[in-house]
Coordinates of C-alpha atoms in Angstrom, one line a residue:
M1231 CA -0.1 4.1 -2.0
K1232 CA -0.6 2.3 1.3
P1233 CA 0.8 -1.2 2.1
E1234 CA -1.9 -4.0 1.3
F1235 CA -0.6 -6.3 4.0
S1236 CA -0.2 -6.1 7.9
E1237 CA 3.2 -5.5 9.7
L1238 CA 2.6 -8.9 11.4
S1239 CA 2.2 -10.8 8.1
Y1240 CA 5.5 -9.1 6.9
A1241 CA 7.3 -9.7 10.1
F1242 CA 6.4 -13.3 10.1
A1243 CA 7.4 -13.8 6.3
Y1244 CA 10.7 -12.1 6.9
T1245 CA 11.5 -14.0 10.1
A1246 CA 10.6 -17.3 8.7
E1247 CA 12.9 -16.7 5.7
L1248 CA 15.7 -15.3 8.0
A1249 CA 15.6 -18.5 9.9
R1250 CA 16.0 -20.6 7.0
K1251 CA 18.9 -18.6 5.6
L1252 CA 20.6 -19.1 9.1
S1253 CA 20.6 -22.7 8.2
S1254 CA 18.8 -24.1 11.3
N1255 CA 15.3 -24.3 12.8
L1256 CA 14.3 -21.9 15.6
T1257 CA 14.2 -23.2 19.1
V1258 CA 10.4 -23.6 18.4
A1259 CA 8.2 -22.4 15.5
P1260 CA 7.5 -18.7 15.3
S1261 CA 4.6 -17.9 17.6
F1262 CA 2.3 -15.1 16.4
P1263 CA -0.6 -15.2 18.9
S1264 CA -3.9 -13.5 18.4
T1265 CA -4.7 -10.4 20.4
S1266 CA -7.1 -12.5 22.5
V1267 CA -4.3 -14.5 24.1
E1268 CA -1.7 -11.5 24.3
G1269 CA -1.0 -10.5 27.9
K1270 CA -2.0 -13.9 29.3
K1271 CA 0.7 -16.0 31.0
G1272 CA 3.0 -17.6 28.4
Y1273 CA 1.8 -15.4 25.7
G1274 CA 2.3 -11.7 24.8
Y1275 CA 5.2 -12.2 22.5
D1276 CA 5.7 -12.7 18.8
L1277 CA 8.6 -15.0 18.6
K1278 CA 9.7 -17.4 21.4
L1279 CA 13.3 -17.4 22.1
G1280 CA 16.2 -19.7 23.0
L1281 CA 18.0 -19.2 26.3
S1282 CA 21.2 -17.6 25.3
G1283 CA 23.2 -16.2 22.2
I1284 CA 23.7 -12.8 20.5
P1285 CA 20.7 -10.6 20.6
L1286 CA 19.2 -9.4 17.4
F1287 CA 16.6 -6.7 17.4
L1288 CA 14.5 -6.1 14.5
Q1289 CA 11.8 -3.3 14.4
F1290 CA 9.7 -4.0 11.4
K1291 CA 8.1 -1.2 9.3
L1292 CA 5.6 -1.1 6.4
A1293 CA 6.4 0.7 3.3
H1294 CA 4.2 3.3 1.5
C1295 CA 4.8 3.4 -2.3
M1296 CA 5.6 6.9 -3.6
I1297 CA 4.8 7.4 -7.5
R1298 CA 3.3 10.9 -7.7
K1299 CA 5.6 13.7 -8.8
D1300 CA 4.5 15.9 -5.8
A1301 CA 5.8 13.4 -3.4
A1302 CA 8.7 14.9 -1.4
E1303 CA 11.1 12.2 -2.8
F1304 CA 10.8 13.5 -6.3
S1305 CA 9.7 17.1 -5.8
S1306 CA 12.9 17.6 -3.9
G1307 CA 15.1 16.2 -6.7
T1308 CA 16.4 13.5 -4.3
F1309 CA 15.0 10.6 -6.5
V1310 CA 14.4 10.6 -10.2
Q1311 CA 10.8 9.6 -11.0
G1312 CA 11.7 8.0 -14.3
K1313 CA 9.3 6.9 -17.3
P1314 CA 7.7 4.5 -16.5
V1315 CA 7.8 5.6 -12.9
D1316 CA 10.4 3.8 -10.7
P1317 CA 8.5 3.8 -7.2
V1318 CA 10.1 5.0 -4.1
Y1319 CA 9.3 3.4 -0.7
R1320 CA 8.8 5.2 2.5
F1321 CA 8.6 4.2 6.2
Y1322 CA 7.7 6.6 9.1
L1323 CA 9.7 7.2 12.1
M1324 CA 8.1 7.6 15.6
A1325 CA 8.0 11.3 16.3
L1326 CA 9.8 12.4 19.5
G1327 CA 6.5 14.3 20.3
K1328 CA 4.6 10.9 20.5
S1329 CA 7.3 8.5 21.8
R1330 CA 11.0 8.2 22.8
Q1331 CA 11.2 4.9 21.0
T1332 CA 13.6 6.2 18.3
A1333 CA 16.0 7.7 20.9
L1334 CA 15.8 4.3 23.0
M1335 CA 16.7 2.2 19.9
L1336 CA 19.9 4.5 19.5
Q1337 CA 20.9 3.6 23.1
L1338 CA 20.1 -0.1 22.6
E1339 CA 22.3 -0.2 19.5
K1340 CA 25.2 1.3 21.6
R1341 CA 24.9 -1.7 23.8
H1342 CA 24.1 -4.6 21.6
D1343 CA 25.0 -3.6 18.1
L1344 CA 22.6 -5.8 16.2
V1345 CA 19.5 -3.4 16.0
F1346 CA 17.7 -2.7 12.8
Y1347 CA 14.8 -1.1 11.2
V1348 CA 13.6 -3.6 8.6
A1349 CA 11.1 -2.5 5.7
P1350 CA 10.0 -4.0 2.4
A1351 CA 10.7 -2.5 -0.9
F1352 CA 7.3 -3.6 -2.1
H1353 CA 3.6 -2.9 -0.9
R1354 CA 1.3 -5.2 -2.5
A1355 CA -0.1 -8.5 -1.0
Q1356 CA 0.6 -10.4 -4.1
E1357 CA 4.2 -9.3 -4.0
L1358 CA 4.6 -10.6 -0.3
N1359 CA 3.3 -13.9 -1.3
K1360 CA 5.6 -14.1 -4.4
H1361 CA 8.7 -13.2 -2.4
F1362 CA 7.8 -15.5 0.5
I1363 CA 7.4 -18.5 -1.8
A1364 CA 10.6 -17.5 -3.6
G1365 CA 12.5 -16.9 -0.5
S1366 CA 13.4 -13.3 -1.7
V1367 CA 11.6 -11.3 1.1
E1368 CA 14.9 -10.2 2.6
K1369 CA 16.3 -9.4 -0.7
H1370 CA 13.6 -7.0 -1.6
S1371 CA 13.9 -5.3 2.0
R1372 CA 16.1 -2.8 3.5
A1373 CA 17.7 -3.4 6.9
I1374 CA 18.9 0.0 8.4
R1375 CA 20.7 0.7 11.8
P1376 CA 19.1 3.5 14.0
S1377 CA 22.7 5.1 14.2
R1378 CA 22.6 5.6 10.3
I1379 CA 19.3 7.5 10.8
K1380 CA 20.6 9.4 13.7
K1381 CA 18.9 11.4 16.4
M1382 CA 15.7 13.1 15.3
P1383 CA 16.3 16.8 14.9
D1384 CA 12.9 17.8 16.4
K1385 CA 9.6 16.6 17.5
L1386 CA 8.0 16.3 14.1
E1387 CA 7.3 13.4 12.0
H1388 CA 10.2 12.1 9.7
F1389 CA 10.6 9.2 7.4
V1390 CA 13.1 7.1 5.6
S1391 CA 12.8 6.7 1.8
Y1392 CA 14.6 4.2 -0.5
R1393 CA 14.5 1.8 -3.3
Q1394 CA 15.4 -2.0 -3.4
T1395 CA 19.0 -0.7 -4.0
G1396 CA 21.0 2.4 -3.9
P1397 CA 21.1 5.1 -1.2
C1398 CA 18.5 5.7 1.5
F1399 CA 17.4 9.1 2.8
R1400 CA 15.9 10.5 6.0
F1401 CA 13.5 13.2 5.2
S1402 CA 13.3 16.1 7.7
D1403 CA 13.7 19.8 6.6
N1404 CA 16.1 18.7 4.1
P1405 CA 16.8 15.1 2.8
E1406 CA 19.8 13.5 4.3
Q1407 CA 21.5 10.6 2.8
L1408 CA 22.2 7.8 5.1
E1409 CA 25.8 6.4 5.4
D1410 CA 26.2 2.6 4.7
S1411 CA 22.5 2.3 4.4
A1412 CA 22.5 -1.3 2.8
E1413 CA 23.4 -4.1 5.1
S1414 CA 23.0 -7.8 5.2
I1415 CA 21.7 -9.3 8.4
A1416 CA 23.8 -12.5 8.0
T1417 CA 27.0 -10.5 7.5
A1418 CA 26.2 -8.1 10.4
I1419 CA 25.8 -11.0 12.8
N1420 CA 29.3 -12.5 11.9
S1421 CA 31.0 -9.2 12.3
A1422 CA 29.1 -8.1 15.4
E1423 CA 31.0 -6.5 18.3
T1424 CA 28.3 -7.7 20.8
R1425 CA 28.9 -10.9 22.8
E1426 CA 26.6 -13.9 23.5
M1427 CA 24.6 -13.6 26.6
T1428 CA 21.8 -15.2 28.4
A1429 CA 18.2 -14.0 28.3
G1430 CA 18.5 -13.0 32.0
A1431 CA 21.6 -10.7 31.3
L1432 CA 19.8 -9.2 28.3
V1433 CA 16.8 -8.3 30.5
E1434 CA 19.1 -6.6 33.0
S1435 CA 20.9 -4.8 30.2
M1436 CA 17.6 -3.4 28.6
L1437 CA 16.3 -2.4 31.9
S1438 CA 19.5 -0.4 32.5
V1439 CA 19.0 1.4 29.2
L1440 CA 15.4 2.2 30.3
R1441 CA 16.4 3.4 33.8
E1442 CA 19.0 5.7 32.4
A1443 CA 16.4 7.2 30.2
G1444 CA 14.0 7.6 33.0
D1445 CA 11.4 5.4 31.0
I1446 CA 10.7 2.8 33.6
S1447 CA 9.8 2.9 37.4
I1448 CA 12.0 0.8 39.8
P1449 CA 8.9 -1.2 41.1
F1450 CA 7.9 -2.1 37.6
A1451 CA 11.6 -3.1 36.7
I1452 CA 11.6 -5.3 39.7
D1453 CA 8.6 -7.1 38.4
L1454 CA 10.1 -7.5 34.9
E1455 CA 13.2 -9.1 36.5
S1456 CA 11.2 -11.9 38.3
T1457 CA 11.1 -15.2 37.0
E1458 CA 7.2 -15.6 36.9
F1459 CA 7.3 -15.9 33.1
G1460 CA 11.0 -16.7 32.6
A1461 CA 13.8 -14.7 31.4
S1462 CA 13.1 -15.4 27.7
V1463 CA 9.5 -14.2 27.8
S1464 CA 10.5 -11.1 29.9
A1465 CA 13.2 -10.1 27.4
Q1466 CA 10.8 -10.3 24.5
Y1467 CA 8.2 -8.3 26.4
I1468 CA 10.7 -5.6 27.2
S1469 CA 11.9 -5.4 23.5
R1470 CA 8.5 -5.1 22.0
T1471 CA 7.0 -2.9 24.6
F1472 CA 9.6 -0.3 25.1
F1473 CA 11.9 -0.5 21.9
G1474 CA 9.3 -1.7 19.4
C1475 CA 11.5 -4.6 18.4
E1476 CA 11.2 -8.3 17.8
L1477 CA 14.0 -10.2 19.3
L1478 CA 16.0 -13.3 18.3
F1479 CA 18.9 -15.0 19.8
V1480 CA 21.5 -16.2 17.2
Q1481 CA 25.0 -17.7 17.0
R1482 CA 27.8 -16.7 15.0
E1483 CA 28.9 -18.8 12.1
R1484 CA 30.8 -21.9 13.3
P1485 CA 33.7 -23.5 11.3
N1486 CA 31.6 -26.4 10.1
N1487 CA 28.4 -24.9 10.1
S1488 CA 26.4 -21.9 9.3
F1489 CA 24.6 -19.2 11.5
K1490 CA 22.1 -20.9 14.0
P1491 CA 19.6 -19.6 16.3
T1492 CA 20.5 -20.9 19.7
R1493 CA 18.9 -24.0 21.1

């Protein structure tokens, strides 16, 4: 069954809850502009940023609910269907034949550590509303690092399947269980190896990844490094356009406080 809500709605609900759990307000309220203003000066990004901190990259995915016995998850014996049926959720990965986004996310994680796919273990609109009100969107979602999914073996379409708890699997020719597939974003922030950095330094780092991959021209890179829109907006634009990720800057836990997005 297909998801009943949009990726944008899920991303907003998850991000708003994550901000509350990090025990502080964002620098400004999350900004999800309409398509009519995207690309205009000062817009073109979903979440405005602080000026420095630890970069956190989140690629939001929608979940398809699997309940039929002929679904690959059940027919392969990877998941037990159960009576009544215990649904399995599936999100699709960008095929190498269509985009290098998955490979670029792997390279991004090597540089910045906090890079995740985030997907819900629910698919109905009423469930999103219920979890948002209860503050349980993150609890009913899975955050998975690209390095757990690993490099795609071919140019075909692949997907990741999971339940709210328990192991996750990447489905290619044969299902492959992902190592350490359940992770808390808050815990990951506190143990991250990546350092705090300015938005300007992050722009340079992401452009370096793209140059090494041959995915960006030098003239275009120079334009993105300009200050016309500011480093924060440029960082978010690059993160979304080339890596498919929403970007936040956060701080590690302080002795007398909790995690805070930077001010």
